[in-house]
PDB file of C-alpha atoms in Angstrom:
ATOM      1  CA  MET J   1      27.137  -1.900  13.445  1.00 43.00           C
ATOM      2  CA  PRO J   2      25.184   0.223  10.925  1.00 45.00           C
ATOM      3  CA  VAL J   3      21.651  -0.756   9.977  1.00 42.00           C
ATOM      4  CA  GLN J   4      21.091  -1.391   6.268  1.00 43.00           C
ATOM      5  CA  LEU J   5      18.033   0.722   5.513  1.00 42.00           C
ATOM      6  CA  ASP J   6      17.385  -1.057   2.231  1.00 45.00           C
ATOM      7  CA  THR J   7      16.520  -4.206   4.172  1.00 47.00           C
ATOM      8  CA  LEU J   8      13.775  -2.379   6.071  1.00 45.00           C
ATOM      9  CA  PHE J   9      11.899  -0.972   3.084  1.00 47.00           C
ATOM     10  CA  THR J  10      10.641  -2.294  -0.215  1.00 46.00           C
ATOM     11  CA  LYS J  11      12.611  -1.130  -3.199  1.00 47.00           C
ATOM     12  CA  LYS J  12      11.004   1.066  -5.825  1.00 50.00           C
ATOM     13  CA  LYS J  13      12.836  -0.556  -8.698  1.00 50.00           C
ATOM     14  CA  PRO J  14      12.274  -3.520 -10.967  1.00 48.00           C
ATOM     15  CA  SER J  15      13.378  -7.030 -10.177  1.00 47.00           C
ATOM     16  CA  PRO J  16      17.154  -7.512 -10.232  1.00 49.00           C
ATOM     17  CA  ASP J  17      16.554 -10.725 -12.176  1.00 49.00           C
ATOM     18  CA  PRO J  18      13.449 -10.285 -14.339  1.00 48.00           C
ATOM     19  CA  THR J  19      12.512 -13.677 -15.667  1.00 48.00           C
ATOM     20  CA  PRO J  20      10.507 -13.831 -18.886  1.00 45.00           C
ATOM     21  CA  SER J  21       8.861 -17.026 -17.685  1.00 55.00           C
ATOM     22  CA  ALA J  22       6.952 -15.393 -14.849  1.00 59.00           C
ATOM     23  CA  ALA J  23       4.820 -17.711 -12.788  1.00 83.00           C
ATOM     24  CA  LEU J  24       1.861 -15.307 -12.817  1.00 92.00           C
ATOM     25  CA  SER J  25       1.257 -11.974 -14.510  1.00 94.00           C
ATOM     26  CA  TRP J  26      -1.830  -9.827 -15.113  1.00 95.00           C
ATOM     27  CA  GLU J  27      -2.983  -6.257 -15.551  1.00 94.00           C
ATOM     28  CA  ILE J  28      -6.004  -4.662 -13.868  1.00 95.00           C
ATOM     29  CA  ARG J  29      -7.574  -1.272 -13.223  1.00 95.00           C
ATOM     30  CA  VAL J  30      -7.641  -0.824  -9.449  1.00 95.00           C
ATOM     31  CA  PRO J  31     -10.311   1.484  -7.976  1.00 95.00           C
ATOM     32  CA  MET J  32      -9.208   3.839  -5.234  1.00 95.00           C
ATOM     33  CA  LEU J  33     -11.966   5.654  -3.319  1.00 95.00           C
ATOM     34  CA  THR J  34     -14.462   2.832  -3.891  1.00 95.00           C
ATOM     35  CA  ASN J  35     -11.895   0.248  -2.764  1.00 95.00           C
ATOM     36  CA  PRO J  36     -12.324  -0.753   0.915  1.00 96.00           C
ATOM     37  CA  PHE J  37      -8.615  -1.623   1.265  1.00 95.00           C
ATOM     38  CA  PHE J  38      -7.471   1.713  -0.171  1.00 95.00           C
ATOM     39  CA  MET J  39      -9.869   3.584   2.106  1.00 96.00           C
ATOM     40  CA  LEU J  40      -8.753   1.561   5.153  1.00 94.00           C
ATOM     41  CA  ASP J  41      -5.110   2.431   4.440  1.00 94.00           C
ATOM     42  CA  ALA J  42      -5.968   6.083   3.749  1.00 96.00           C
ATOM     43  CA  VAL J  43      -8.017   6.473   6.941  1.00 96.00           C
ATOM     44  CA  ALA J  44      -5.224   4.861   8.981  1.00 95.00           C
ATOM     45  CA  ALA J  45      -2.656   7.226   7.444  1.00 95.00           C
ATOM     46  CA  PHE J  46      -4.772  10.321   8.097  1.00 97.00           C
ATOM     47  CA  LEU J  47      -5.550   9.198  11.655  1.00 97.00           C
ATOM     48  CA  LEU J  48      -1.825   8.849  12.312  1.00 96.00           C
ATOM     49  CA  ALA J  49      -1.254  12.255  10.718  1.00 97.00           C
ATOM     50  CA  TRP J  50      -3.688  13.681  13.290  1.00 97.00           C
ATOM     51  CA  LEU J  51      -2.810  11.537  16.302  1.00 97.00           C
ATOM     52  CA  LEU J  52       0.973  11.917  16.445  1.00 97.00           C
ATOM     53  CA  PRO J  53       1.118  15.741  16.171  1.00 97.00           C
ATOM     54  CA  SER J  54      -1.826  16.016  18.576  1.00 97.00           C
ATOM     55  CA  ILE J  55      -0.072  13.917  21.215  1.00 97.00           C
ATOM     56  CA  LEU J  56       3.137  15.926  20.863  1.00 97.00           C
ATOM     57  CA  ALA J  57       1.312  19.264  20.969  1.00 96.00           C
ATOM     58  CA  ALA J  58      -0.770  18.220  23.980  1.00 96.00           C
ATOM     59  CA  ALA J  59       2.302  16.960  25.851  1.00 96.00           C
ATOM     60  CA  PHE J  60       4.224  20.206  25.277  1.00 96.00           C
ATOM     61  CA  MET J  61       1.192  22.294  26.204  1.00 95.00           C
ATOM     62  CA  ILE J  62       0.647  20.325  29.417  1.00 95.00           C
ATOM     63  CA  LEU J  63       4.310  20.885  30.315  1.00 95.00           C
ATOM     64  CA  GLY J  64       3.846  24.560  29.485  1.00 95.00           C
ATOM     65  CA  GLY J  65       0.895  24.839  31.866  1.00 94.00           C
ATOM     66  CA  PHE J  66      -1.818  25.543  29.303  1.00 95.00           C
ATOM     67  CA  GLY J  67      -5.439  24.779  30.183  1.00 93.00           C
ATOM     68  CA  ARG J  68      -7.661  22.075  28.766  1.00 94.00           C
ATOM     69  CA  GLU J  69      -9.609  24.485  26.576  1.00 96.00           C
ATOM     70  CA  ARG J  70      -6.490  25.684  24.798  1.00 96.00           C
ATOM     71  CA  ILE J  71      -5.146  22.125  24.367  1.00 96.00           C
ATOM     72  CA  PHE J  72      -8.508  21.024  22.962  1.00 96.00           C
ATOM     73  CA  SER J  73      -8.450  23.993  20.598  1.00 96.00           C
ATOM     74  CA  VAL J  74      -4.999  23.084  19.241  1.00 96.00           C
ATOM     75  CA  VAL J  75      -5.862  19.388  18.887  1.00 97.00           C
ATOM     76  CA  SER J  76      -9.105  20.346  17.092  1.00 97.00           C
ATOM     77  CA  TRP J  77      -7.205  22.696  14.777  1.00 97.00           C
ATOM     78  CA  ILE J  78      -4.770  19.881  13.908  1.00 97.00           C
ATOM     79  CA  GLY J  79      -7.751  17.573  13.249  1.00 97.00           C
ATOM     80  CA  MET J  80      -9.443  20.111  10.973  1.00 98.00           C
ATOM     81  CA  SER J  81      -6.186  20.635   9.059  1.00 97.00           C
ATOM     82  CA  VAL J  82      -5.738  16.902   8.518  1.00 98.00           C
ATOM     83  CA  GLY J  83      -9.416  16.590   7.538  1.00 97.00           C
ATOM     84  CA  LEU J  84      -8.964  19.362   4.964  1.00 98.00           C
ATOM     85  CA  LEU J  85      -5.854  17.608   3.643  1.00 97.00           C
ATOM     86  CA  ALA J  86      -7.828  14.340   3.373  1.00 97.00           C
ATOM     87  CA  ALA J  87     -10.691  16.040   1.515  1.00 97.00           C
ATOM     88  CA  LEU J  88      -8.234  17.705  -0.883  1.00 97.00           C
ATOM     89  CA  SER J  89      -6.443  14.399  -1.441  1.00 96.00           C
ATOM     90  CA  PHE J  90      -9.679  12.561  -2.204  1.00 96.00           C
ATOM     91  CA  PHE J  91     -10.777  15.325  -4.580  1.00 97.00           C
ATOM     92  CA  LEU J  92      -7.460  15.139  -6.442  1.00 95.00           C
ATOM     93  CA  ILE J  93      -7.780  11.343  -6.653  1.00 94.00           C
ATOM     94  CA  LEU J  94     -11.166  11.785  -8.309  1.00 94.00           C
ATOM     95  CA  VAL J  95      -9.945  14.499 -10.693  1.00 94.00           C
ATOM     96  CA  ARG J  96      -6.420  13.364 -11.554  1.00 90.00           C
ATOM     97  CA  PHE J  97      -6.695   9.576 -11.299  1.00 90.00           C
ATOM     98  CA  ARG J  98     -10.413   9.265 -12.120  1.00 92.00           C
ATOM     99  CA  ASN J  99     -10.754   7.052  -9.026  1.00 94.00           C
ATOM    100  CA  GLY J 100      -8.351   4.381 -10.190  1.00 93.00           C
ATOM    101  CA  TYR J 101      -5.018   3.383 -11.644  1.00 92.00           C
ATOM    102  CA  TYR J 102      -3.736   0.600 -13.854  1.00 93.00           C
ATOM    103  CA  ALA J 103      -1.461  -2.009 -12.308  1.00 93.00           C
ATOM    104  CA  ARG J 104       0.551  -4.864 -13.756  1.00 94.00           C
ATOM    105  CA  TYR J 105       1.505  -7.551 -11.257  1.00 95.00           C
ATOM    106  CA  THR J 106       4.206 -10.109 -11.983  1.00 94.00           C
ATOM    107  CA  LEU J 107       4.891 -12.890  -9.490  1.00 95.00           C
ATOM    108  CA  THR J 108       8.066 -14.917  -9.923  1.00 94.00           C
ATOM    109  CA  ALA J 109      10.114 -17.228  -7.736  1.00 91.00           C
ATOM    110  CA  ALA J 110      12.268 -14.215  -6.809  1.00 91.00           C
ATOM    111  CA  GLY J 111       9.477 -11.852  -5.751  1.00 93.00           C
ATOM    112  CA  ILE J 112       6.571  -9.611  -6.719  1.00 94.00           C
ATOM    113  CA  ALA J 113       6.817  -6.751  -9.207  1.00 94.00           C
ATOM    114  CA  CYS J 114       4.133  -4.087  -9.509  1.00 94.00           C
ATOM    115  CA  GLU J 115       4.104  -1.417 -12.193  1.00 93.00           C
ATOM    116  CA  THR J 116       1.437   1.280 -12.221  1.00 91.00           C
ATOM    117  CA  SER J 117       0.168   3.983 -14.526  1.00 89.00           C
ATOM    118  CA  PRO J 118      -2.609   6.474 -13.749  1.00 86.00           C
ATOM    119  CA  ASP J 119      -3.587   7.184 -17.345  1.00 82.00           C
ATOM    120  CA  ALA J 120      -3.889   4.102 -19.540  1.00 84.00           C
ATOM    121  CA  PRO J 121      -3.388   0.351 -19.497  1.00 85.00           C
ATOM    122  CA  LEU J 122       0.275  -0.580 -19.397  1.00 81.00           C
ATOM    123  CA  GLY J 123      -0.236  -2.994 -22.289  1.00 77.00           C
ATOM    124  CA  SER J 124      -1.060  -0.018 -24.521  1.00 80.00           C
ATOM    125  CA  GLY J 125       2.444   1.376 -24.091  1.00 80.00           C
ATOM    126  CA  ALA J 126       1.570   3.840 -21.311  1.00 78.00           C
ATOM    127  CA  PRO J 127       4.580   5.070 -19.375  1.00 82.00           C
ATOM    128  CA  VAL J 128       5.134   3.318 -16.059  1.00 81.00           C
ATOM    129  CA  ARG J 129       4.848   5.741 -13.157  1.00 78.00           C
ATOM    130  CA  THR J 130       5.699   3.523 -10.207  1.00 75.00           C
ATOM    131  CA  GLU J 131       7.710   0.369 -10.022  1.00 86.00           C
ATOM    132  CA  LYS J 132       7.752  -1.652  -6.844  1.00 90.00           C
ATOM    133  CA  TRP J 133       9.717  -4.818  -6.229  1.00 92.00           C
ATOM    134  CA  VAL J 134       9.223  -6.954  -3.119  1.00 93.00           C
ATOM    135  CA  THR J 135      11.237 -10.083  -2.425  1.00 93.00           C
ATOM    136  CA  TRP J 136       9.576 -13.059  -0.753  1.00 93.00           C
ATOM    137  CA  ASP J 137      11.800 -12.825   2.327  1.00 91.00           C
ATOM    138  CA  LYS J 138       9.989  -9.585   3.276  1.00 92.00           C
ATOM    139  CA  ILE J 139       6.641 -11.401   3.407  1.00 94.00           C
ATOM    140  CA  ARG J 140       5.592 -13.275   6.550  1.00 93.00           C
ATOM    141  CA  ARG J 141       1.816 -13.603   6.146  1.00 94.00           C
ATOM    142  CA  VAL J 142      -0.594 -14.073   3.246  1.00 96.00           C
ATOM    143  CA  ARG J 143      -4.295 -13.351   3.532  1.00 96.00           C
ATOM    144  CA  GLY J 144      -6.889 -13.637   0.809  1.00 97.00           C
ATOM    145  CA  THR J 145     -10.202 -11.789   0.626  1.00 96.00           C
ATOM    146  CA  SER J 146     -12.269 -13.664  -1.929  1.00 95.00           C
ATOM    147  CA  ALA J 147     -15.168 -11.173  -1.982  1.00 95.00           C
ATOM    148  CA  LEU J 148     -12.791  -8.452  -3.233  1.00 95.00           C
ATOM    149  CA  ARG J 149     -10.397 -10.850  -5.029  1.00 96.00           C
ATOM    150  CA  THR J 150      -7.477  -9.363  -3.128  1.00 97.00           C
ATOM    151  CA  VAL J 151      -4.379 -11.044  -1.709  1.00 97.00           C
ATOM    152  CA  THR J 152      -2.684  -9.099   1.089  1.00 96.00           C
ATOM    153  CA  LEU J 153       1.002  -9.789   1.687  1.00 95.00           C
ATOM    154  CA  SER J 154       2.235  -8.598   5.081  1.00 95.00           C
ATOM    155  CA  ASP J 155       5.405  -8.474   7.089  1.00 91.00           C
ATOM    156  CA  SER J 156       5.043  -9.204  10.784  1.00 83.00           C
ATOM    157  CA  PHE J 157       2.510  -6.409  11.257  1.00 84.00           C
ATOM    158  CA  LEU J 158       1.812  -4.137   8.261  1.00 88.00           C
ATOM    159  CA  PRO J 159       0.700  -4.870   4.707  1.00 91.00           C
ATOM    160  CA  VAL J 160       3.649  -4.810   2.313  1.00 93.00           C
ATOM    161  CA  SER J 161       1.640  -5.247  -0.869  1.00 93.00           C
ATOM    162  CA  ARG J 162      -1.913  -5.908  -1.978  1.00 95.00           C
ATOM    163  CA  LEU J 163      -2.514  -7.877  -5.147  1.00 96.00           C
ATOM    164  CA  PHE J 164      -5.832  -7.096  -6.840  1.00 97.00           C
ATOM    165  CA  CYS J 165      -6.924  -9.960  -9.106  1.00 96.00           C
ATOM    166  CA  PRO J 166      -9.147  -9.598 -12.199  1.00 95.00           C
ATOM    167  CA  ASP J 167     -11.201 -12.774 -11.657  1.00 95.00           C
ATOM    168  CA  ASP J 168     -11.755 -15.697  -9.304  1.00 96.00           C
ATOM    169  CA  ALA J 169      -9.380 -18.019 -11.181  1.00 96.00           C
ATOM    170  CA  ALA J 170      -6.508 -15.512 -10.964  1.00 96.00           C
ATOM    171  CA  PHE J 171      -7.307 -14.949  -7.275  1.00 97.00           C
ATOM    172  CA  SER J 172      -7.122 -18.692  -6.518  1.00 97.00           C
ATOM    173  CA  LYS J 173      -3.844 -19.144  -8.437  1.00 96.00           C
ATOM    174  CA  THR J 174      -2.297 -16.076  -6.816  1.00 97.00           C
ATOM    175  CA  LEU J 175      -3.306 -17.089  -3.296  1.00 97.00           C
ATOM    176  CA  GLU J 176      -1.982 -20.618  -3.807  1.00 96.00           C
ATOM    177  CA  PHE J 177       1.286 -19.371  -5.335  1.00 96.00           C
ATOM    178  CA  CYS J 178       1.871 -16.873  -2.518  1.00 95.00           C
ATOM    179  CA  ARG J 179       1.136 -19.421   0.192  1.00 95.00           C
ATOM    180  CA  GLU J 180       3.591 -21.862  -1.391  1.00 93.00           C
ATOM    181  CA  ARG J 181       6.289 -19.174  -1.527  1.00 92.00           C
ATOM    182  CA  ILE J 182       5.765 -18.301   2.155  1.00 90.00           C
ATOM    183  CA  LYS J 183       5.659 -21.960   3.185  1.00 87.00           C
ATOM    184  CA  ASP J 184       9.001 -22.477   1.393  1.00 77.00           C
ATOM    185  CA  GLY J 185      10.436 -19.498   3.263  1.00 71.00           C
ATOM    186  CA  GLY J 186      10.861 -17.425   0.122  1.00 60.00           C
ATOM    187  CA  ALA J 187      13.563 -19.730  -1.280  1.00 55.00           C
ATOM    188  CA  PRO J 188      13.601 -20.203  -5.048  1.00 55.00           C
ATOM    189  CA  PRO J 189      12.183 -23.554  -6.193  1.00 50.00           C
TER     190      PRO J 189
END
C-alpha cells in the first residue's frame, strides 16, 4: 500500500476552505536572529547538518581503516563547512530580511494559515512570499510561552508551527483557541 506523502507534511498552500469569518487573525513582524525560537530551530538544523554527514564519513573511514587523526580531520572539516554556511546564512538574514519578516496568521475551525512577506506588512498590499496551511489533525500538542507571547503547535515530536502574538490578549485568545481545537480532536465545531 503506497504512503500518501501529503499526509506527512504540511501543505504550502492556502486553506481549501478559506472562511471570511476567521476565529482569530493578526499580522506581526517576527524577529529572526533575536528570536530564541528561531535560533533554537536554526542551531538544531545546523547541528544535524554537521552530525549526520560526520557520522557517515566516520563510519566509512573506520571501515576503510583510516586512523583517528584523519577521521577527526574530516569531521572537523565538515564542522567548519557547516559553521561557515551558518555564518553566511545569518549574514544574509541580517542583510536581506533585516532580521525579521512579516507574518499574517489566521486561525479557523479548519486549521491555521500563515502568510509571510520579507519586505513590508501584508496589509499594505505586499506580495505574499510563503503560504502555509496546517490542519488541526496534524497538531497533537500545544504549548504557550507567555514571556515571548508564542504558541508552539507540535505533532508527536517536532514543532509544526509557531504562532507569534502581538500582545498578551492575542496570546491568551490564541492559546485558548488552540487548546480547544486539540481537545476536540481537530473536528469542526
